[in-house]
CSV table of C-alpha atoms and ligand atoms in Angstrom, one decimal:
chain,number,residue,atom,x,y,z
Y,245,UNK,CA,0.0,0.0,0.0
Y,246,UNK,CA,0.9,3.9,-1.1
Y,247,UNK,CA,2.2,5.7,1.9
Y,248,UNK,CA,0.8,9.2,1.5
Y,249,UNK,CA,3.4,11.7,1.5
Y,250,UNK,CA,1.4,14.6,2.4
Y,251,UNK,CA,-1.4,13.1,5.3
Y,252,UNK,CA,-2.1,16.2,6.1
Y,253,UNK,CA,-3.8,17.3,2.5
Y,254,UNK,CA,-6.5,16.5,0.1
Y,255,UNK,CA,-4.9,18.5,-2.3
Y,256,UNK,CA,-2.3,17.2,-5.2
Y,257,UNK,CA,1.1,19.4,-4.1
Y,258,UNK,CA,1.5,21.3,-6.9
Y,259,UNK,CA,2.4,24.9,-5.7
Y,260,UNK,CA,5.1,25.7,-3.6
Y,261,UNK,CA,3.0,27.7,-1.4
Y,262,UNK,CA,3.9,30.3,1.3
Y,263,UNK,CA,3.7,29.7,4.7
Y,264,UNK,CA,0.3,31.9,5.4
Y,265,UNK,CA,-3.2,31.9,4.4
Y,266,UNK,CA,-5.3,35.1,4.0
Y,267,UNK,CA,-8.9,35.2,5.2
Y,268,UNK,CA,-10.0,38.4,4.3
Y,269,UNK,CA,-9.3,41.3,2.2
Y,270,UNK,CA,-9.5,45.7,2.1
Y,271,UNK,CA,-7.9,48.0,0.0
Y,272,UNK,CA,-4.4,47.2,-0.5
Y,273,UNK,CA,-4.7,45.6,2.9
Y,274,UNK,CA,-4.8,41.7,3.6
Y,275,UNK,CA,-5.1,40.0,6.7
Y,276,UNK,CA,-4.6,36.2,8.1
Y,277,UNK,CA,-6.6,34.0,10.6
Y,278,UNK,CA,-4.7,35.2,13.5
Y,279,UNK,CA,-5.7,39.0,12.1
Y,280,UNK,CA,-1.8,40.3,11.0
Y,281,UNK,CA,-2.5,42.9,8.4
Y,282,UNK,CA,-0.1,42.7,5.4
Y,283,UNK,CA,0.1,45.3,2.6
Y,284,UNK,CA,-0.6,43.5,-0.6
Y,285,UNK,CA,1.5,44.4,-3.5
Y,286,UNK,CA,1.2,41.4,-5.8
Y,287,UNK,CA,-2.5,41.9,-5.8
Y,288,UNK,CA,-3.1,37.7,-6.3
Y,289,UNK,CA,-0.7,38.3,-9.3
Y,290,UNK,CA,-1.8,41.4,-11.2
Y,291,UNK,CA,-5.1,40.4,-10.6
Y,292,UNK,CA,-7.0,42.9,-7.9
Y,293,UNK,CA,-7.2,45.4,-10.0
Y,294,UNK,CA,-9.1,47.5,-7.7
Y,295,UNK,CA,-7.7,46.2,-4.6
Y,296,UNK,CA,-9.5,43.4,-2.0
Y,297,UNK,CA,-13.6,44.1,-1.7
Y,298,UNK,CA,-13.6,47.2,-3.4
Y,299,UNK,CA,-17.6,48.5,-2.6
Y,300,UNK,CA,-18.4,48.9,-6.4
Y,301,UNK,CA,-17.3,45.2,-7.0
Y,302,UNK,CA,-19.1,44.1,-3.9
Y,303,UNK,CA,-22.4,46.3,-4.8
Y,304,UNK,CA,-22.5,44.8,-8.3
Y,305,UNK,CA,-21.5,41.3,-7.8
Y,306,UNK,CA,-24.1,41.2,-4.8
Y,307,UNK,CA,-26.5,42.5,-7.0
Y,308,UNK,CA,-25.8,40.5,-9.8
Y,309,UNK,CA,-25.6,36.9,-8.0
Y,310,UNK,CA,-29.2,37.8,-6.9
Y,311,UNK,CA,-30.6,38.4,-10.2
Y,312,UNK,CA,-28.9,36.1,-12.6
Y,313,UNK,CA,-25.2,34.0,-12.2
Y,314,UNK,CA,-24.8,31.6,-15.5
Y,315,UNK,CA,-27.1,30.6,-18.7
Y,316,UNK,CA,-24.6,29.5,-21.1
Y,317,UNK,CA,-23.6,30.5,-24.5
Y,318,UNK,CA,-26.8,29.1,-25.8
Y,319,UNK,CA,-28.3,32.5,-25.5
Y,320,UNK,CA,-27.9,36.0,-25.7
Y,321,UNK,CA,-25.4,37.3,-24.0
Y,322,UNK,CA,-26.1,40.9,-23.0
Y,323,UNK,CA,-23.2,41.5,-20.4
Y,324,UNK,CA,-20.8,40.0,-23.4
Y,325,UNK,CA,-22.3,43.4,-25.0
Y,326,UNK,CA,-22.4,45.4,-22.7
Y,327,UNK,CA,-18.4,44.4,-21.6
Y,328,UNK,CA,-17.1,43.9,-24.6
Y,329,UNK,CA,-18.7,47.8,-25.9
Y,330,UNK,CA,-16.9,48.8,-22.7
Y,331,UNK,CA,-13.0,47.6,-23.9
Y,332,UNK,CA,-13.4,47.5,-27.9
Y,333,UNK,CA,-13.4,51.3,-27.9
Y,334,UNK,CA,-10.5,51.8,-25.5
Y,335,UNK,CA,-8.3,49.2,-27.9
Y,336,UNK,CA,-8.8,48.6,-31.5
Y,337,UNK,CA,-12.0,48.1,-34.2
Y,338,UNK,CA,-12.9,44.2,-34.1
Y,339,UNK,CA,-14.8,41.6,-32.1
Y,340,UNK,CA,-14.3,39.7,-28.6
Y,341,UNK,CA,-14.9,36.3,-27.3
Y,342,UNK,CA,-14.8,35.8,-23.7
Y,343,UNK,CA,-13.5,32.7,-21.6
Y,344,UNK,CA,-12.5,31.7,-18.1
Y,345,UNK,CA,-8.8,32.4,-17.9
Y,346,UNK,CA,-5.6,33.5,-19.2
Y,347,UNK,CA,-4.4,29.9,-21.0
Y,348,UNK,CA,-7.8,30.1,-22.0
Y,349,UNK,CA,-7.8,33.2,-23.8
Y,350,UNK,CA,-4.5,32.2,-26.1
Y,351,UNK,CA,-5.7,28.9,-26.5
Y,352,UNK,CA,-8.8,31.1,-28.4
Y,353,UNK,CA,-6.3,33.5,-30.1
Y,354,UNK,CA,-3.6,30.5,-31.2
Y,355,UNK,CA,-7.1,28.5,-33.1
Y,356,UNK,CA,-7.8,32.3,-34.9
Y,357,UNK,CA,-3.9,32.2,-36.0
Y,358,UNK,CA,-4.5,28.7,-37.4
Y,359,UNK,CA,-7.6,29.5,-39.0
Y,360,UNK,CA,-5.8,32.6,-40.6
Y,361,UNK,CA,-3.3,30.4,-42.1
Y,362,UNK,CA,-5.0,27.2,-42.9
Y,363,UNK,CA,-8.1,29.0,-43.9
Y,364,UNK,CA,-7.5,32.9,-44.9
Y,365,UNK,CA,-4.2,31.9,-46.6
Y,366,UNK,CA,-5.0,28.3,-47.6
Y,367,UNK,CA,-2.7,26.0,-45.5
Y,368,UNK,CA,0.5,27.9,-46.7
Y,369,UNK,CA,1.0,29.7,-43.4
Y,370,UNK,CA,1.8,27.0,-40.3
Y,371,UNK,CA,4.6,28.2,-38.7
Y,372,UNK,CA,3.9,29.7,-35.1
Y,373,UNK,CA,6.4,32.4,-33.6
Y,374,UNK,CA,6.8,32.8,-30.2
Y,375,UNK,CA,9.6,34.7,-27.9
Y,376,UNK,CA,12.3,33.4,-25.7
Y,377,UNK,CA,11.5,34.7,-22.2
Y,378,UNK,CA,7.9,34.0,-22.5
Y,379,UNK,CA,5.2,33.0,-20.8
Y,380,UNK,CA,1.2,32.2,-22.0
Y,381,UNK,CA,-0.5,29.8,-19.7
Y,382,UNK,CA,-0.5,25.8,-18.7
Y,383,UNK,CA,-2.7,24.5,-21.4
Y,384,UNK,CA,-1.3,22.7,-24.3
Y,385,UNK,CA,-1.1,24.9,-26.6
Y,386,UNK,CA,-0.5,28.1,-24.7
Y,387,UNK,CA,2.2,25.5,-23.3
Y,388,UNK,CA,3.6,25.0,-26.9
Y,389,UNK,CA,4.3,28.9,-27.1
Y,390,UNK,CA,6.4,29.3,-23.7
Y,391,UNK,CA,9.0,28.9,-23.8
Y,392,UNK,CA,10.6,28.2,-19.9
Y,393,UNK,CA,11.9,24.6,-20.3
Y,394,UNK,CA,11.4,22.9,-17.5
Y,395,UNK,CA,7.4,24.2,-17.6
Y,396,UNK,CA,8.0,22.4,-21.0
Y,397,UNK,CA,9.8,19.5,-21.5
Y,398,UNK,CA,7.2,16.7,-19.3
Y,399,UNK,CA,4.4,17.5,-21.4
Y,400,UNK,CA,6.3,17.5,-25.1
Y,401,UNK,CA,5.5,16.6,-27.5
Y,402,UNK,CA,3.9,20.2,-28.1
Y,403,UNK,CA,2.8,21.5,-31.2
Y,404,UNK,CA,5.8,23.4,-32.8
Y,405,UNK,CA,7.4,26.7,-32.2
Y,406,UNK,CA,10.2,28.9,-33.5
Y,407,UNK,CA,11.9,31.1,-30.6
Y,408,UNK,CA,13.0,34.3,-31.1
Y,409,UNK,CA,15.2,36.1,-28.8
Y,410,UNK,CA,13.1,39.0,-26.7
Y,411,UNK,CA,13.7,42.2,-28.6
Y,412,UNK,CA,15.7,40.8,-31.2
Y,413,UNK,CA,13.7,42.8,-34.4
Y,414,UNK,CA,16.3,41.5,-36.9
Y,415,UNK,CA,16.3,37.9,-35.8
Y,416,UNK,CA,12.3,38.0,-36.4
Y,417,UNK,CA,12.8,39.1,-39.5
Y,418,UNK,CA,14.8,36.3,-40.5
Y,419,UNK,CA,12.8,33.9,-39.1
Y,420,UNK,CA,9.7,35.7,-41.1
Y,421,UNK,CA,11.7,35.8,-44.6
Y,422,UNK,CA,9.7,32.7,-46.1
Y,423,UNK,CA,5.9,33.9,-45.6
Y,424,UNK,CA,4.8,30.5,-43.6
Y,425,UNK,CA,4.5,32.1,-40.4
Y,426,UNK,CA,0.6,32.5,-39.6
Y,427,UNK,CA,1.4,34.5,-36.1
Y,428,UNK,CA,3.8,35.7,-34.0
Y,429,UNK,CA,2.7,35.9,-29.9
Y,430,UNK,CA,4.4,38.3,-27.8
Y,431,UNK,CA,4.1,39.9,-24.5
Y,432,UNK,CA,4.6,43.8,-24.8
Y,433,UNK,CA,6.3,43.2,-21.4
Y,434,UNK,CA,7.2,39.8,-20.7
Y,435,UNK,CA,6.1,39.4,-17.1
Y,436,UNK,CA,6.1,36.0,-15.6
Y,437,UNK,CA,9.9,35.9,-16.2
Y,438,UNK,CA,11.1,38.3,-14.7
Y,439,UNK,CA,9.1,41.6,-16.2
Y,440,UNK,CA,11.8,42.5,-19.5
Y,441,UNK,CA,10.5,45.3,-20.8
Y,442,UNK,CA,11.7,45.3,-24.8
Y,443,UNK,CA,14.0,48.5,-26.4
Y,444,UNK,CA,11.8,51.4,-27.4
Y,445,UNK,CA,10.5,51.0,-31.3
Y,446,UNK,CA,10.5,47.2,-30.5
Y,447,UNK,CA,6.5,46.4,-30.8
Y,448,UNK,CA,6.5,48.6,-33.9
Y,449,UNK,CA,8.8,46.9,-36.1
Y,450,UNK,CA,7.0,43.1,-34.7
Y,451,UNK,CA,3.6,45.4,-36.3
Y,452,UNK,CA,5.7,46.6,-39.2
Y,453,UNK,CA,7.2,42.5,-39.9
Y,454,UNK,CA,3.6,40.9,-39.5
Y,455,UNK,CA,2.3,43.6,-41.7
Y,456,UNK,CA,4.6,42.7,-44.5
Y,457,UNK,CA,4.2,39.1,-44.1
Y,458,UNK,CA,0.8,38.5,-43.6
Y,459,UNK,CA,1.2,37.3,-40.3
Y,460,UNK,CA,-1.2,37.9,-37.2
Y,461,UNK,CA,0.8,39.9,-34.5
Y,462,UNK,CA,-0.9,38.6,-31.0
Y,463,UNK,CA,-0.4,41.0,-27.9
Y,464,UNK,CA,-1.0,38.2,-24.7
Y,465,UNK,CA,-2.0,41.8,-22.6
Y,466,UNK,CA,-2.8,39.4,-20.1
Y,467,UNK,CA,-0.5,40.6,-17.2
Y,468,UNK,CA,-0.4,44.0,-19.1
Y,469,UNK,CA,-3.7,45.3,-20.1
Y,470,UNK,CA,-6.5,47.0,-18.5
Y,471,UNK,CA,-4.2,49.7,-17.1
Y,472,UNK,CA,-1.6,47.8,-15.6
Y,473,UNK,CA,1.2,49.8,-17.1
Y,474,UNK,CA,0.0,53.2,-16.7
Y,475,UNK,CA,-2.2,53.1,-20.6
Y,476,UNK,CA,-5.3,50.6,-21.1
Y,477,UNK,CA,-3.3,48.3,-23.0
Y,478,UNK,CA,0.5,48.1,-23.2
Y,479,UNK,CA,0.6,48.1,-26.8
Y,480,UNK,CA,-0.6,51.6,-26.9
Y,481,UNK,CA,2.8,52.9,-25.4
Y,482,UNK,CA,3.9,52.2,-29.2
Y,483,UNK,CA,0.7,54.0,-30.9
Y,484,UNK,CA,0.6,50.4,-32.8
Y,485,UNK,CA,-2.4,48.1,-32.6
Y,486,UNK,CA,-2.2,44.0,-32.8
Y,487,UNK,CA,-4.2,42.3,-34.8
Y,488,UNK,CA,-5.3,39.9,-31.8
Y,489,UNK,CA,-4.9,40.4,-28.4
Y,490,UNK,CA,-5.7,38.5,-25.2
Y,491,UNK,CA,-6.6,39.8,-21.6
Y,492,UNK,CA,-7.4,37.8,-18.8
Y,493,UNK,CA,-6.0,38.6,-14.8
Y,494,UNK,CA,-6.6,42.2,-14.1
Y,495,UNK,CA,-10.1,42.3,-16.1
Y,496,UNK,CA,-12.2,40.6,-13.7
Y,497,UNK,CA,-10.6,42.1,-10.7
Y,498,UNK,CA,-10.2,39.0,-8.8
Y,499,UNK,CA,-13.6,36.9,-10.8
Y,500,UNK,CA,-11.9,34.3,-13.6
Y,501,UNK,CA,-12.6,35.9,-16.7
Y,502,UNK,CA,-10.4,36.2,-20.0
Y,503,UNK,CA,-11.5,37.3,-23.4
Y,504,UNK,CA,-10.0,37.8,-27.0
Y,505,UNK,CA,-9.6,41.0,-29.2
Y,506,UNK,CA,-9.6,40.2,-33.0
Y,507,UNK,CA,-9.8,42.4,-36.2
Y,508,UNK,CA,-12.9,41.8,-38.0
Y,509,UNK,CA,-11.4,40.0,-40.6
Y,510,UNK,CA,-10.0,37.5,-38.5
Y,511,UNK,CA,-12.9,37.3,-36.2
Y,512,UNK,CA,-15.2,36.4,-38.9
Y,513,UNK,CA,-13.1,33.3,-39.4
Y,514,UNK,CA,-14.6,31.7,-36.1
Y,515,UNK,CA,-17.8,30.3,-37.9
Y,516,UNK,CA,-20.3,28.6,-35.4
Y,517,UNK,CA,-19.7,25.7,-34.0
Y,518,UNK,CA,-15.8,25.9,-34.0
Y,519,UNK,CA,-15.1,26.8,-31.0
Y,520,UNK,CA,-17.1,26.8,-27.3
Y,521,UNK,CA,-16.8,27.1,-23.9
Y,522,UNK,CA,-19.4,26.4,-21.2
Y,523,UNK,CA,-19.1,29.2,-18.2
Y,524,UNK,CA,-16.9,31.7,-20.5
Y,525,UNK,CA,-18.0,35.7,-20.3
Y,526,UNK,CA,-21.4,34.1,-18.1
Y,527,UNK,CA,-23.2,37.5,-16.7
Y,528,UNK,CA,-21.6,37.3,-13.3
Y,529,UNK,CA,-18.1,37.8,-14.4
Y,530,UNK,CA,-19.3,40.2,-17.2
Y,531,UNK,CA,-20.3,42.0,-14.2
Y,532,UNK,CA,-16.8,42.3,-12.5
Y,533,UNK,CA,-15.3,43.1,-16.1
Y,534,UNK,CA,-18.0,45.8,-16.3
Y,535,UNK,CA,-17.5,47.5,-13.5
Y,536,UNK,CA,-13.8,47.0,-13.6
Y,537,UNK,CA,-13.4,48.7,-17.0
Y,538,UNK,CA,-15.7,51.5,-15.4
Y,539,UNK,CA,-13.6,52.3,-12.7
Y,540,UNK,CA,-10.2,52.0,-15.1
Y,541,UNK,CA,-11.6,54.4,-17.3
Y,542,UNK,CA,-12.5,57.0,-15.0
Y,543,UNK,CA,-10.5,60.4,-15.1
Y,544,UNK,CA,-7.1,60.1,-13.0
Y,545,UNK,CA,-7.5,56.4,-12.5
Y,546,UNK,CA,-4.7,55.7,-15.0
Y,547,UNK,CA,-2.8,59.0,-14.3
Y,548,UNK,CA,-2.4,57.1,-10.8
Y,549,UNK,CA,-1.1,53.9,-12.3
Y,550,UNK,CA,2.0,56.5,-13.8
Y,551,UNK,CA,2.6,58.5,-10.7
Y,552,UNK,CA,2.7,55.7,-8.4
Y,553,UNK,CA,4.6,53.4,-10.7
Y,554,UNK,CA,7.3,56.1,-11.2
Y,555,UNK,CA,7.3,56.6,-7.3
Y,556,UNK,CA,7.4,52.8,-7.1
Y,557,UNK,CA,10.8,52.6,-9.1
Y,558,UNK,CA,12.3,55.3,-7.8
Y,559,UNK,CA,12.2,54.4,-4.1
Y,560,UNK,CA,13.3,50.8,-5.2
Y,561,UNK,CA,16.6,52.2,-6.8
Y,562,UNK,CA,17.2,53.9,-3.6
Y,563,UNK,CA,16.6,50.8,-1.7
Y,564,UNK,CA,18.5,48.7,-3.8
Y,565,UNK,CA,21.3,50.8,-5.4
Y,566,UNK,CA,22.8,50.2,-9.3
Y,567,UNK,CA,23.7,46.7,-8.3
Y,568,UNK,CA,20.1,45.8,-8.6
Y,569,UNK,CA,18.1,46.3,-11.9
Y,570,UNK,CA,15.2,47.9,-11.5
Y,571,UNK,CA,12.6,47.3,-14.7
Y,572,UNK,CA,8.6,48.0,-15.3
Y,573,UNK,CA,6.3,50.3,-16.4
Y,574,UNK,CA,3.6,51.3,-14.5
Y,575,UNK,CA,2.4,49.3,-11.6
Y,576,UNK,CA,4.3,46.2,-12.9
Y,577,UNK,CA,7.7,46.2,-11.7
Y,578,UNK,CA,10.3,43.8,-11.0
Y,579,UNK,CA,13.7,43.8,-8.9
Y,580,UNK,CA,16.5,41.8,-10.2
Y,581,UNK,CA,18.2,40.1,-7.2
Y,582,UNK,CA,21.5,37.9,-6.6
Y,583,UNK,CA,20.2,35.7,-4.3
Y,584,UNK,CA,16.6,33.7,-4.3
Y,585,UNK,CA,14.0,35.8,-4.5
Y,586,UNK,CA,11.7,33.9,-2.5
Y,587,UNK,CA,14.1,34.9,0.7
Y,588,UNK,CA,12.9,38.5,0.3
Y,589,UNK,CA,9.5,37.0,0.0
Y,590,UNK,CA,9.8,35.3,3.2
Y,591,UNK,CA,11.3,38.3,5.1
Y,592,UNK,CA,9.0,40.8,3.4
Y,593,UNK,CA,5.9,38.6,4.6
Y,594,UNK,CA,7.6,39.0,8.2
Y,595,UNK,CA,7.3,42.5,7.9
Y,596,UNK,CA,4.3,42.2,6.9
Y,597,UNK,CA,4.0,43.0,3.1
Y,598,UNK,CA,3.3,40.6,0.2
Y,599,UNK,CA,5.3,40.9,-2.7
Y,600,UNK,CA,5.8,37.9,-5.4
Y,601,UNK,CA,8.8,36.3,-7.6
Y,602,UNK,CA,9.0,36.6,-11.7
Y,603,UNK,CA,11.4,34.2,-13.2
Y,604,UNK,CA,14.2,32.5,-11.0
Y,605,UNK,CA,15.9,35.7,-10.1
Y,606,UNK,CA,13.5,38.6,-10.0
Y,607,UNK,CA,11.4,40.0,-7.1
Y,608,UNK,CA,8.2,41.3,-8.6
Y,609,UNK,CA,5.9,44.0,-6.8
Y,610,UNK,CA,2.1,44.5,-8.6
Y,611,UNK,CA,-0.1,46.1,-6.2
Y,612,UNK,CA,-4.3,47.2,-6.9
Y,613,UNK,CA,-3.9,50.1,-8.8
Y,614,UNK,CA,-5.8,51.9,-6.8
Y,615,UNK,CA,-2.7,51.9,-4.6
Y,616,UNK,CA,-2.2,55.3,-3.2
Y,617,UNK,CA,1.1,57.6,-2.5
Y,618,UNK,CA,1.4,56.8,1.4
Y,619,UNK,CA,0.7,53.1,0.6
Y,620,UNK,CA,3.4,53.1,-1.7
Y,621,UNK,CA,5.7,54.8,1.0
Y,622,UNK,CA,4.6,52.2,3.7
Y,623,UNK,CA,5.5,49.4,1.1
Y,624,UNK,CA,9.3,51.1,0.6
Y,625,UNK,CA,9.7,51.1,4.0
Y,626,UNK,CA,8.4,47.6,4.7
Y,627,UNK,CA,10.4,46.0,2.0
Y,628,UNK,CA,13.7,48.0,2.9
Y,629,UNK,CA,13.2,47.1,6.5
Y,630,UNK,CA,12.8,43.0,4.9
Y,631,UNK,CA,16.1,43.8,2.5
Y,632,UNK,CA,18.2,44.7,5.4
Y,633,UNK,CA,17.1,41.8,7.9
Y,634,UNK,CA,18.6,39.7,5.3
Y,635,UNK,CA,22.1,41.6,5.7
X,61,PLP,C1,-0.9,34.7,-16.2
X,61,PLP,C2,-0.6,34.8,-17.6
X,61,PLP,C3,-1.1,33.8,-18.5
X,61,PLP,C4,-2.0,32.6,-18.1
X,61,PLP,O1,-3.1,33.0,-17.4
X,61,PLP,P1,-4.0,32.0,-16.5
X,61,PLP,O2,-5.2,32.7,-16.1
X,61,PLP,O3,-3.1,31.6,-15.4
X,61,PLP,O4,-4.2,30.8,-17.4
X,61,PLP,C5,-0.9,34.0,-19.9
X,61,PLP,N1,-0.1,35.0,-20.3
X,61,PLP,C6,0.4,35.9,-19.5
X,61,PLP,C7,1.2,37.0,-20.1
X,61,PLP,C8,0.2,35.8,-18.1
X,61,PLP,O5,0.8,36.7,-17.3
């Protein structure tokens, strides 16, 4: 007989989980069973968007669970409308398709690149770009396009993709000189691996390439959109527009929801029937999008996000000198350290502040947005206090 190795668990031990569990949430602030308050500025990864129980969420979402929670894409869909009129406008002219997650959402937009080049161009476009440094979800295919090894190399075979290095506009263009790639996928700042942020006129000349070779350039704004970086959508810092893009995390503000941006012309190659999903964009968590994209959009909501980001960085270069990179735009920043992050996790959580890890070396700090001046003080002074108990 099996021995269980964890007896005191139902659970499969997938995460490496930190030694605390919150039980309730406000503001920028949560706390644990034993009531500790922590500043919160990894925001459930980039996901708390307005911070823990934020009264418009609560109002709607309360209102919304008592009048009408799931009925399935078999009907009409009038918070699909009413949400996706909300974000079309802010980003580029075309159509959306909601889902449950971030995977989710590229797993949509990698079936619209494979309908563009085995339908809109015939089968002569299969080749799938995707960049080194990246990061696009768990699921197969979202798998297949990032490109960290060891999340990799137990589930191969994956269907194929060419890596390019981050920021490298020549080496794309070699890689696009035969007119078989249907799509290159790219993160406008690559955020799960340590938050790179590309050289300036980067995304421009991926737009320009695709342009000239027919291929579909796919923004995964998943970690990036809806404000995170200081504009709606990250692209936007280039004045370019994508020709798909996904969003997922932040949208909801804490309620699993992703969705797809596509041109028209590539929307319209999603003919009924070819693709589904059961819960995806149901009225509850068109709700949270709703009055998420409400709140974004309001005057000096994003005005915030580039103040306090700029504050952010700052005070982190002071704490950590030049030996330290400090990268990010907007309220997505990340430290580069020389010893495992997860140390300053641990110490920062003793000091009461929660701040997360990108990549294997990088400490990365994505609060609510709604995060105000003296919160961002408090969190300098927390984390500085955690950088020098290390020694
Ligand atoms: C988090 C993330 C995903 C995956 O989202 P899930 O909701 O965890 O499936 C994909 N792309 C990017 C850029 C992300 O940050």
């Amino acid at each position: 007989m099996n021995v269980p190795t964890t007896p005191t668990s139902f659970l499969i031990q997938n995460y490496r989980r930190q030694d605390v569990s919150f039980v309730r949430g406000a503001g920028c602030y949560l706390y644990d069973g034993a009531g500790r308050e922590y500043l919160d500025a990894f925001a459930g990864v980039a996901v708390c968007t307005l911070g823990h129980s934020h009264p418009k969420l609560v109002e709607t979402l309360s209102r919304q669970a008592a009048t009408l929670i799931h009925t399935s894409n078999h009907y009409g869909q009038l918070g699909q409308e009413e949400l996706a009129a909300s974000i079309v406008p802010q980003a580029f002219p075309g159509r959306m398709l909601f889902c449950n997650s971030g995977t989710e959402a590229n797993e949509a937009a990698y079936k619209l690149v494979r309908l563009w080049g085995n339908v809109a161009h015939e089968g002569r476009k299969r080749r799938i770009i995707a960049f080194e440094g990246g990061f696009h979800g768990r699921t197969l295919g979202s798998l297949s396009i990032t490109h960290t090894p060891s999340y990799r190399a137990p589930f191969e075979p994956l269907p194929p993709t060419d890596f390019v290095p981050f920021g490298d506009a020549d080496a794309l263009a070699a890689a696009m000189k035969k007119d078989d790639v249907a799509g290159v996928f790219l993160e406008p700042v690559q955020g799960e691996s340590g938050v790179h942020v590309p050289p300036p006129g980067f995304l421009a000349r991926v737009r320009e390439l695709c342009t000239r070779h027919q291929a579909l350039m796919v923004a995964d704004e998943i970690q990036t959109g809806i404000g995170r970086t200081g504009r709606m959508f990250c692209h936007q810092h280039e004045g370019i527009t994508p020709d798909v893009m996904s969003l997922a995390k932040g949208l909801g503000g804490g309620i699993p929801i992703g969705a797809v941006l596509a041109t028209e012309p590539v929307a319209a190659l999603l003919k009924p029937g070819l693709h589904g999903t059961t819960f995806g964009g149901n009225p509850f968590a068109c709700a949270a999008g709703l009055t998420v994209m409400k709140e974004v959009t309001s005057p000096g909501f994003l005005g915030n996000v580039v103040e306090r980001g700029l504050q952010l960085m700052e005070g982190l270069r002071r704490i950590f000198g030049p030996t330290h990179e400090v990268r990010g735009k907007g309220l997505l920043v990340g430290v580069q350290l020389q010893r495992p992050p997860t140390e300053l996790v641990k110490a920062a959580l003793a000091q009461g502040l929660v701040v997360g890890v990108a990549g294997n070396n990088t400490l990365r700090i994505a609060p609510a947005l709604i995060i105000t001046s003296a919160q961002v003080d408090e969190l300098l002074e927390k984390l500085a206090a955690a950088h020098r108990a290390q020694g």
